[in-house]
PDB file of C-alpha atoms in Angstrom:
ATOM      1  CA  GLU A   2      -0.025  -0.004   0.010  1.00  0.00           C
ATOM      2  CA  PRO A   3       1.393   3.411  -0.919  1.00  0.00           C
ATOM      3  CA  GLU A   4       2.559   5.504   2.037  1.00  0.00           C
ATOM      4  CA  VAL A   5       3.888   8.876   2.823  1.00  0.00           C
ATOM      5  CA  THR A   6       7.636   8.914   3.817  1.00  0.00           C
ATOM      6  CA  GLN A   7       9.602  11.525   5.661  1.00  0.00           C
ATOM      7  CA  THR A   8      13.274  12.094   6.128  1.00  0.00           C
ATOM      8  CA  PRO A   9      15.094  12.357   8.433  1.00  0.00           C
ATOM      9  CA  SER A  10      13.307  10.602  11.252  1.00  0.00           C
ATOM     10  CA  HIS A  11      15.274  12.659  13.813  1.00  0.00           C
ATOM     11  CA  GLN A  12      17.106  15.942  13.458  1.00  0.00           C
ATOM     12  CA  VAL A  13      19.123  17.884  16.052  1.00  0.00           C
ATOM     13  CA  THR A  14      20.086  21.427  15.238  1.00  0.00           C
ATOM     14  CA  GLN A  15      21.434  24.484  16.916  1.00  0.00           C
ATOM     15  CA  MET A  16      19.267  27.518  17.483  1.00  0.00           C
ATOM     16  CA  GLY A  17      19.440  29.900  14.509  1.00  0.00           C
ATOM     17  CA  GLN A  18      20.300  27.210  11.998  1.00  0.00           C
ATOM     18  CA  GLU A  19      18.228  26.397   8.958  1.00  0.00           C
ATOM     19  CA  VAL A  20      16.562  22.983   8.638  1.00  0.00           C
ATOM     20  CA  ILE A  21      14.815  21.377   5.781  1.00  0.00           C
ATOM     21  CA  LEU A  22      12.364  18.538   6.445  1.00  0.00           C
ATOM     22  CA  ARG A  23      11.595  16.288   3.512  1.00  0.00           C
ATOM     23  CA  CYS A  24       8.519  14.347   2.590  1.00  0.00           C
ATOM     24  CA  VAL A  25       7.588  12.154  -0.337  1.00  0.00           C
ATOM     25  CA  PRO A  26       3.721  12.188  -0.636  1.00  0.00           C
ATOM     26  CA  ILE A  27       1.693   9.382  -2.160  1.00  0.00           C
ATOM     27  CA  SER A  28       2.411   9.619  -5.895  1.00  0.00           C
ATOM     28  CA  ASN A  29      -0.991  10.474  -7.386  1.00  0.00           C
ATOM     29  CA  HIS A  30      -1.982  12.825  -4.536  1.00  0.00           C
ATOM     30  CA  LEU A  31      -2.447  16.512  -5.310  1.00  0.00           C
ATOM     31  CA  TYR A  32      -2.739  18.154  -1.847  1.00  0.00           C
ATOM     32  CA  PHE A  33      -0.019  18.319   0.702  1.00  0.00           C
ATOM     33  CA  TYR A  34       0.052  19.360   4.317  1.00  0.00           C
ATOM     34  CA  TRP A  35       2.387  19.933   7.227  1.00  0.00           C
ATOM     35  CA  TYR A  36       1.342  19.556  10.832  1.00  0.00           C
ATOM     36  CA  ARG A  37       3.413  19.643  13.984  1.00  0.00           C
ATOM     37  CA  GLN A  38       3.046  18.307  17.506  1.00  0.00           C
ATOM     38  CA  ILE A  39       4.972  19.887  20.355  1.00  0.00           C
ATOM     39  CA  LEU A  40       5.600  17.275  23.062  1.00  0.00           C
ATOM     40  CA  GLY A  41       2.495  16.931  25.256  1.00  0.00           C
ATOM     41  CA  GLN A  42       0.406  19.148  22.992  1.00  0.00           C
ATOM     42  CA  LYS A  43      -2.077  18.736  20.206  1.00  0.00           C
ATOM     43  CA  VAL A  44      -1.216  18.029  16.599  1.00  0.00           C
ATOM     44  CA  GLU A  45      -1.521  21.481  14.881  1.00  0.00           C
ATOM     45  CA  PHE A  46      -2.003  22.443  11.321  1.00  0.00           C
ATOM     46  CA  LEU A  47       0.727  24.427   9.739  1.00  0.00           C
ATOM     47  CA  VAL A  48       0.055  24.726   6.006  1.00  0.00           C
ATOM     48  CA  SER A  49      -1.624  23.146   2.961  1.00  0.00           C
ATOM     49  CA  PHE A  50      -0.213  23.239  -0.558  1.00  0.00           C
ATOM     50  CA  TYR A  51      -1.872  22.689  -3.884  1.00  0.00           C
ATOM     51  CA  ASN A  52      -0.900  23.376  -7.484  1.00  0.00           C
ATOM     52  CA  ASN A  53       2.520  24.711  -6.465  1.00  0.00           C
ATOM     53  CA  GLU A  54       1.158  27.296  -4.044  1.00  0.00           C
ATOM     54  CA  ILE A  55       0.087  27.623  -0.453  1.00  0.00           C
ATOM     55  CA  SER A  56      -3.744  27.195  -0.274  1.00  0.00           C
ATOM     56  CA  GLU A  57      -4.024  27.772   3.500  1.00  0.00           C
ATOM     57  CA  LYS A  58      -1.787  28.441   6.437  1.00  0.00           C
ATOM     58  CA  SER A  59      -2.136  28.882  10.143  1.00  0.00           C
ATOM     59  CA  GLU A  60      -0.868  31.725  12.255  1.00  0.00           C
ATOM     60  CA  ILE A  61       2.044  29.504  13.363  1.00  0.00           C
ATOM     61  CA  PHE A  62       3.268  29.563   9.738  1.00  0.00           C
ATOM     62  CA  ASP A  63       5.162  32.802   9.889  1.00  0.00           C
ATOM     63  CA  ASP A  64       7.842  34.209   7.556  1.00  0.00           C
ATOM     64  CA  GLN A  65      10.495  31.860   8.872  1.00  0.00           C
ATOM     65  CA  PHE A  66       8.634  28.885   7.473  1.00  0.00           C
ATOM     66  CA  SER A  67       8.428  28.029   3.748  1.00  0.00           C
ATOM     67  CA  VAL A  68       7.255  25.014   1.675  1.00  0.00           C
ATOM     68  CA  GLU A  69       8.314  23.861  -1.685  1.00  0.00           C
ATOM     69  CA  ARG A  70       7.689  21.078  -4.113  1.00  0.00           C
ATOM     70  CA  PRO A  71      11.103  21.177  -5.875  1.00  0.00           C
ATOM     71  CA  ASP A  72      10.436  18.236  -8.115  1.00  0.00           C
ATOM     72  CA  GLY A  73       7.630  15.797  -8.979  1.00  0.00           C
ATOM     73  CA  SER A  74       7.999  13.764  -5.807  1.00  0.00           C
ATOM     74  CA  ASN A  75       9.384  15.779  -2.844  1.00  0.00           C
ATOM     75  CA  PHE A  76       7.618  18.221  -0.603  1.00  0.00           C
ATOM     76  CA  THR A  77       9.783  20.165   1.805  1.00  0.00           C
ATOM     77  CA  LEU A  78       9.292  22.338   4.853  1.00  0.00           C
ATOM     78  CA  LYS A  79      12.099  24.835   5.547  1.00  0.00           C
ATOM     79  CA  ILE A  80      12.598  26.619   8.795  1.00  0.00           C
ATOM     80  CA  ARG A  81      15.035  29.491   8.172  1.00  0.00           C
ATOM     81  CA  SER A  82      16.263  30.282  11.658  1.00  0.00           C
ATOM     82  CA  THR A  83      15.193  27.740  14.203  1.00  0.00           C
ATOM     83  CA  LYS A  84      14.088  28.662  17.701  1.00  0.00           C
ATOM     84  CA  LEU A  85      13.901  26.478  20.737  1.00  0.00           C
ATOM     85  CA  GLU A  86      10.138  26.448  20.498  1.00  0.00           C
ATOM     86  CA  ASP A  87      10.327  24.911  17.008  1.00  0.00           C
ATOM     87  CA  SER A  88      11.318  21.630  18.747  1.00  0.00           C
ATOM     88  CA  ALA A  89       8.395  19.261  17.810  1.00  0.00           C
ATOM     89  CA  MET A  90       7.370  16.227  15.720  1.00  0.00           C
ATOM     90  CA  TYR A  91       6.580  17.435  12.230  1.00  0.00           C
ATOM     91  CA  PHE A  92       4.142  15.376  10.172  1.00  0.00           C
ATOM     92  CA  CYS A  93       3.661  15.544   6.439  1.00  0.00           C
ATOM     93  CA  ALA A  94       0.370  14.469   4.919  1.00  0.00           C
ATOM     94  CA  SER A  95      -1.152  14.189   1.472  1.00  0.00           C
ATOM     95  CA  SER A  96      -4.626  13.688   0.002  1.00  0.00           C
ATOM     96  CA  LEU A  97      -5.969  12.863  -3.421  1.00  0.00           C
ATOM     97  CA  THR A  98      -8.392  15.767  -3.427  1.00  0.00           C
ATOM     98  CA  SER A  99      -9.034  18.677  -1.116  1.00  0.00           C
ATOM     99  CA  GLY A 100      -9.478  18.180   2.550  1.00  0.00           C
ATOM    100  CA  ARG A 101     -12.491  20.550   2.199  1.00  0.00           C
ATOM    101  CA  ALA A 102     -14.496  17.546   0.930  1.00  0.00           C
ATOM    102  CA  GLY A 103     -13.663  15.419   3.934  1.00  0.00           C
ATOM    103  CA  GLU A 104     -11.002  13.619   1.894  1.00  0.00           C
ATOM    104  CA  THR A 105      -8.683  11.393   3.975  1.00  0.00           C
ATOM    105  CA  GLN A 106      -5.292  12.869   4.730  1.00  0.00           C
ATOM    106  CA  TYR A 107      -2.539  10.246   4.764  1.00  0.00           C
ATOM    107  CA  PHE A 108       0.239  10.942   7.293  1.00  0.00           C
ATOM    108  CA  GLY A 109       3.902  10.144   7.289  1.00  0.00           C
ATOM    109  CA  PRO A 110       5.758   8.844  10.320  1.00  0.00           C
ATOM    110  CA  GLY A 111       7.063  12.267  11.227  1.00  0.00           C
ATOM    111  CA  THR A 112      10.416  13.947  11.799  1.00  0.00           C
ATOM    112  CA  ARG A 113      11.353  14.693  15.387  1.00  0.00           C
ATOM    113  CA  LEU A 114      13.158  18.052  15.400  1.00  0.00           C
ATOM    114  CA  LEU A 115      15.186  19.134  18.487  1.00  0.00           C
ATOM    115  CA  VAL A 116      16.478  22.627  18.627  1.00  0.00           C
ATOM    116  CA  LEU A 117      19.314  23.190  21.179  1.00  0.00           C
TER     117      LEU A 117
ATOM    118  CA  ALA B  28     -13.230  28.170  15.679  1.00  0.00           C
ATOM    119  CA  GLN B  29     -13.275  24.360  16.059  1.00  0.00           C
ATOM    120  CA  SER B  30     -11.957  22.429  18.934  1.00  0.00           C
ATOM    121  CA  VAL B  31     -11.750  18.819  19.994  1.00  0.00           C
ATOM    122  CA  THR B  32     -11.576  17.506  23.496  1.00  0.00           C
ATOM    123  CA  GLN B  33     -10.458  13.981  24.341  1.00  0.00           C
ATOM    124  CA  LEU B  34     -11.327  13.559  27.956  1.00  0.00           C
ATOM    125  CA  ASP B  35      -8.987  10.755  28.733  1.00  0.00           C
ATOM    126  CA  SER B  36      -5.266  11.065  28.203  1.00  0.00           C
ATOM    127  CA  GLN B  37      -4.572   7.426  29.123  1.00  0.00           C
ATOM    128  CA  VAL B  38      -6.872   4.408  29.123  1.00  0.00           C
ATOM    129  CA  PRO B  39      -5.573   1.081  30.399  1.00  0.00           C
ATOM    130  CA  VAL B  40      -7.701  -1.997  29.707  1.00  0.00           C
ATOM    131  CA  PHE B  41      -7.288  -5.763  29.827  1.00  0.00           C
ATOM    132  CA  GLU B  42      -7.195  -7.874  26.773  1.00  0.00           C
ATOM    133  CA  GLU B  43     -10.640  -8.830  25.408  1.00  0.00           C
ATOM    134  CA  ALA B  44     -12.340  -6.127  27.433  1.00  0.00           C
ATOM    135  CA  PRO B  45     -14.518  -3.519  25.721  1.00  0.00           C
ATOM    136  CA  VAL B  46     -13.186   0.013  25.361  1.00  0.00           C
ATOM    137  CA  GLU B  47     -14.675   3.457  24.640  1.00  0.00           C
ATOM    138  CA  LEU B  48     -12.456   6.434  23.895  1.00  0.00           C
ATOM    139  CA  ARG B  49     -14.330   9.673  24.224  1.00  0.00           C
ATOM    140  CA  CYS B  50     -14.272  12.635  21.935  1.00  0.00           C
ATOM    141  CA  ASN B  51     -16.243  15.846  22.048  1.00  0.00           C
ATOM    142  CA  TYR B  52     -16.035  18.690  19.636  1.00  0.00           C
ATOM    143  CA  SER B  53     -17.205  22.223  19.398  1.00  0.00           C
ATOM    144  CA  SER B  54     -17.813  24.020  16.180  1.00  0.00           C
ATOM    145  CA  SER B  55     -19.990  26.776  14.795  1.00  0.00           C
ATOM    146  CA  VAL B  56     -20.384  24.893  11.492  1.00  0.00           C
ATOM    147  CA  SER B  57     -21.076  21.386  10.383  1.00  0.00           C
ATOM    148  CA  VAL B  58     -18.077  19.096  10.607  1.00  0.00           C
ATOM    149  CA  TYR B  59     -16.543  15.961   9.299  1.00  0.00           C
ATOM    150  CA  LEU B  60     -15.164  13.746  12.058  1.00  0.00           C
ATOM    151  CA  PHE B  61     -12.218  11.363  12.022  1.00  0.00           C
ATOM    152  CA  TRP B  62     -10.327   8.970  14.277  1.00  0.00           C
ATOM    153  CA  TYR B  63      -6.683   8.383  13.614  1.00  0.00           C
ATOM    154  CA  VAL B  64      -4.389   5.745  15.304  1.00  0.00           C
ATOM    155  CA  GLN B  65      -0.652   6.094  15.813  1.00  0.00           C
ATOM    156  CA  TYR B  66       1.299   2.923  16.542  1.00  0.00           C
ATOM    157  CA  PRO B  67       4.817   3.387  17.898  1.00  0.00           C
ATOM    158  CA  ASN B  68       7.279   4.944  15.405  1.00  0.00           C
ATOM    159  CA  GLN B  69       4.561   5.103  12.724  1.00  0.00           C
ATOM    160  CA  GLY B  70       2.469   7.838  11.182  1.00  0.00           C
ATOM    161  CA  LEU B  71      -1.135   8.634  11.839  1.00  0.00           C
ATOM    162  CA  GLN B  72      -3.393   6.039  10.175  1.00  0.00           C
ATOM    163  CA  LEU B  73      -7.090   6.627   9.568  1.00  0.00           C
ATOM    164  CA  LEU B  74      -9.359   4.284  11.543  1.00  0.00           C
ATOM    165  CA  LEU B  75     -12.710   5.743  10.377  1.00  0.00           C
ATOM    166  CA  LYS B  76     -14.499   8.890   9.418  1.00  0.00           C
ATOM    167  CA  TYR B  77     -17.947  10.384   9.483  1.00  0.00           C
ATOM    168  CA  LEU B  78     -18.962  12.564   6.539  1.00  0.00           C
ATOM    169  CA  SER B  79     -22.784  12.167   6.480  1.00  0.00           C
ATOM    170  CA  GLY B  80     -25.535   9.559   6.577  1.00  0.00           C
ATOM    171  CA  SER B  81     -25.705   6.795   9.190  1.00  0.00           C
ATOM    172  CA  THR B  82     -24.365   8.042  12.490  1.00  0.00           C
ATOM    173  CA  LEU B  83     -22.685   4.680  13.268  1.00  0.00           C
ATOM    174  CA  VAL B  84     -19.429   4.373  11.406  1.00  0.00           C
ATOM    175  CA  LYS B  85     -17.470   1.188  11.141  1.00  0.00           C
ATOM    176  CA  GLY B  86     -13.750   1.290  10.604  1.00  0.00           C
ATOM    177  CA  ILE B  87     -10.684  -0.914  10.419  1.00  0.00           C
ATOM    178  CA  ASN B  88      -9.567  -3.374  13.043  1.00  0.00           C
ATOM    179  CA  GLY B  89     -13.089  -3.811  14.537  1.00  0.00           C
ATOM    180  CA  PHE B  90     -13.481  -0.184  15.674  1.00  0.00           C
ATOM    181  CA  GLU B  91     -16.654   1.775  15.338  1.00  0.00           C
ATOM    182  CA  ALA B  92     -17.811   5.263  16.307  1.00  0.00           C
ATOM    183  CA  GLU B  93     -21.136   6.982  16.691  1.00  0.00           C
ATOM    184  CA  PHE B  94     -21.715  10.528  15.759  1.00  0.00           C
ATOM    185  CA  ASN B  95     -24.082  12.257  18.246  1.00  0.00           C
ATOM    186  CA  LYS B  96     -24.957  15.761  17.017  1.00  0.00           C
ATOM    187  CA  SER B  97     -26.929  16.794  20.075  1.00  0.00           C
ATOM    188  CA  GLN B  98     -24.071  15.888  22.388  1.00  0.00           C
ATOM    189  CA  THR B  99     -21.428  16.940  19.890  1.00  0.00           C
ATOM    190  CA  SER B 100     -19.634  13.676  20.394  1.00  0.00           C
ATOM    191  CA  PHE B 101     -17.901  11.041  18.342  1.00  0.00           C
ATOM    192  CA  HIS B 102     -16.828   8.298  20.740  1.00  0.00           C
ATOM    193  CA  LEU B 103     -14.769   5.401  19.487  1.00  0.00           C
ATOM    194  CA  ARG B 104     -15.590   1.885  20.634  1.00  0.00           C
ATOM    195  CA  LYS B 105     -14.347  -1.628  20.265  1.00  0.00           C
ATOM    196  CA  PRO B 106     -16.166  -4.607  21.924  1.00  0.00           C
ATOM    197  CA  SER B 107     -13.049  -6.641  22.592  1.00  0.00           C
ATOM    198  CA  VAL B 108      -9.516  -5.308  22.395  1.00  0.00           C
ATOM    199  CA  HIS B 109      -6.253  -7.050  21.574  1.00  0.00           C
ATOM    200  CA  ILE B 110      -2.716  -6.374  22.738  1.00  0.00           C
ATOM    201  CA  SER B 111      -2.027  -5.048  19.256  1.00  0.00           C
ATOM    202  CA  ASP B 112      -4.529  -2.220  19.775  1.00  0.00           C
ATOM    203  CA  THR B 113      -2.059  -0.575  22.138  1.00  0.00           C
ATOM    204  CA  ALA B 114      -1.444   2.850  20.492  1.00  0.00           C
ATOM    205  CA  GLU B 115      -2.378   6.472  20.639  1.00  0.00           C
ATOM    206  CA  TYR B 116      -5.728   7.513  19.212  1.00  0.00           C
ATOM    207  CA  PHE B 117      -6.575  10.949  17.858  1.00  0.00           C
ATOM    208  CA  CYS B 118      -9.962  12.405  17.223  1.00  0.00           C
ATOM    209  CA  ALA B 119     -10.060  15.160  14.637  1.00  0.00           C
ATOM    210  CA  VAL B 120     -12.600  17.417  12.927  1.00  0.00           C
ATOM    211  CA  SER B 121     -12.614  19.432   9.700  1.00  0.00           C
ATOM    212  CA  ASP B 122     -14.948  22.003   8.361  1.00  0.00           C
ATOM    213  CA  ASN B 123     -17.895  20.650   6.415  1.00  0.00           C
ATOM    214  CA  GLY B 124     -18.684  24.074   5.087  1.00  0.00           C
ATOM    215  CA  GLY B 125     -15.898  24.103   2.622  1.00  0.00           C
ATOM    216  CA  GLY B 126     -14.052  26.861   4.408  1.00  0.00           C
ATOM    217  CA  SER B 127     -10.926  25.028   5.382  1.00  0.00           C
ATOM    218  CA  GLU B 128      -8.863  22.002   4.557  1.00  0.00           C
ATOM    219  CA  LYS B 129      -7.166  21.579   7.909  1.00  0.00           C
ATOM    220  CA  LEU B 130      -7.781  18.904  10.451  1.00  0.00           C
ATOM    221  CA  VAL B 131      -8.218  20.035  14.067  1.00  0.00           C
ATOM    222  CA  PHE B 132      -6.990  17.415  16.512  1.00  0.00           C
ATOM    223  CA  GLY B 133      -7.597  16.510  20.035  1.00  0.00           C
ATOM    224  CA  LYS B 134      -4.661  15.774  22.389  1.00  0.00           C
ATOM    225  CA  GLY B 135      -4.831  12.055  21.931  1.00  0.00           C
ATOM    226  CA  THR B 136      -5.700   9.175  24.153  1.00  0.00           C
ATOM    227  CA  LYS B 137      -3.007   6.452  24.867  1.00  0.00           C
ATOM    228  CA  LEU B 138      -4.706   3.139  24.944  1.00  0.00           C
ATOM    229  CA  THR B 139      -2.756   0.372  26.719  1.00  0.00           C
ATOM    230  CA  VAL B 140      -4.078  -3.200  26.442  1.00  0.00           C
ATOM    231  CA  ASN B 141      -2.676  -5.470  29.153  1.00  0.00           C
ATOM    232  CA  PRO B 142      -2.655  -9.239  29.123  1.00  0.00           C
TER     233      PRO B 142
END
């Protein structure tokens, strides 16, 4: 069964450094998402992406975050200058059609980011 | 704004016992409702979802959930659990009105099934 994959599984970085989290969505899916879960807190929506542009973003997704689909398979989340509070598990998800229609979002296993 | 409350952060049960994981939501619009499960070191996997129609929804692995609009609840149930059901379970909602694509999650319930 096709699945969403994410690399790396764990990343440790120094505060102020840039990180890029990578995701390979399910191949025929058109909508892509990033969520994060700070330890002990809820899974929170960050951004959705369709047709090579952001379709929706949360207030968490400020100017230090960016997303990109650099080729036909990868979907990346970049954090330009990491802060301690960016430490979290980051989940990528994809769906065949828009989540507005109740379409199932398929999640990857997550990247655990630790900012020191 | 939508929100989801999972009243129990941890639920320990014995194998073959029934279990109910509670989920309540609040929303000013109609919603779609989801239950996801996360096994250790894996991603979130959809168990079941309610879009419309019958309020009793059956999912994978013998789980079912009932949508109760008057009580704004979507509790997850299984009549007889297995050790392999040990995992974290997340309830989520999304906007039925077409206004948003995002899922809004609860904090999760850790189900531990003991022999």
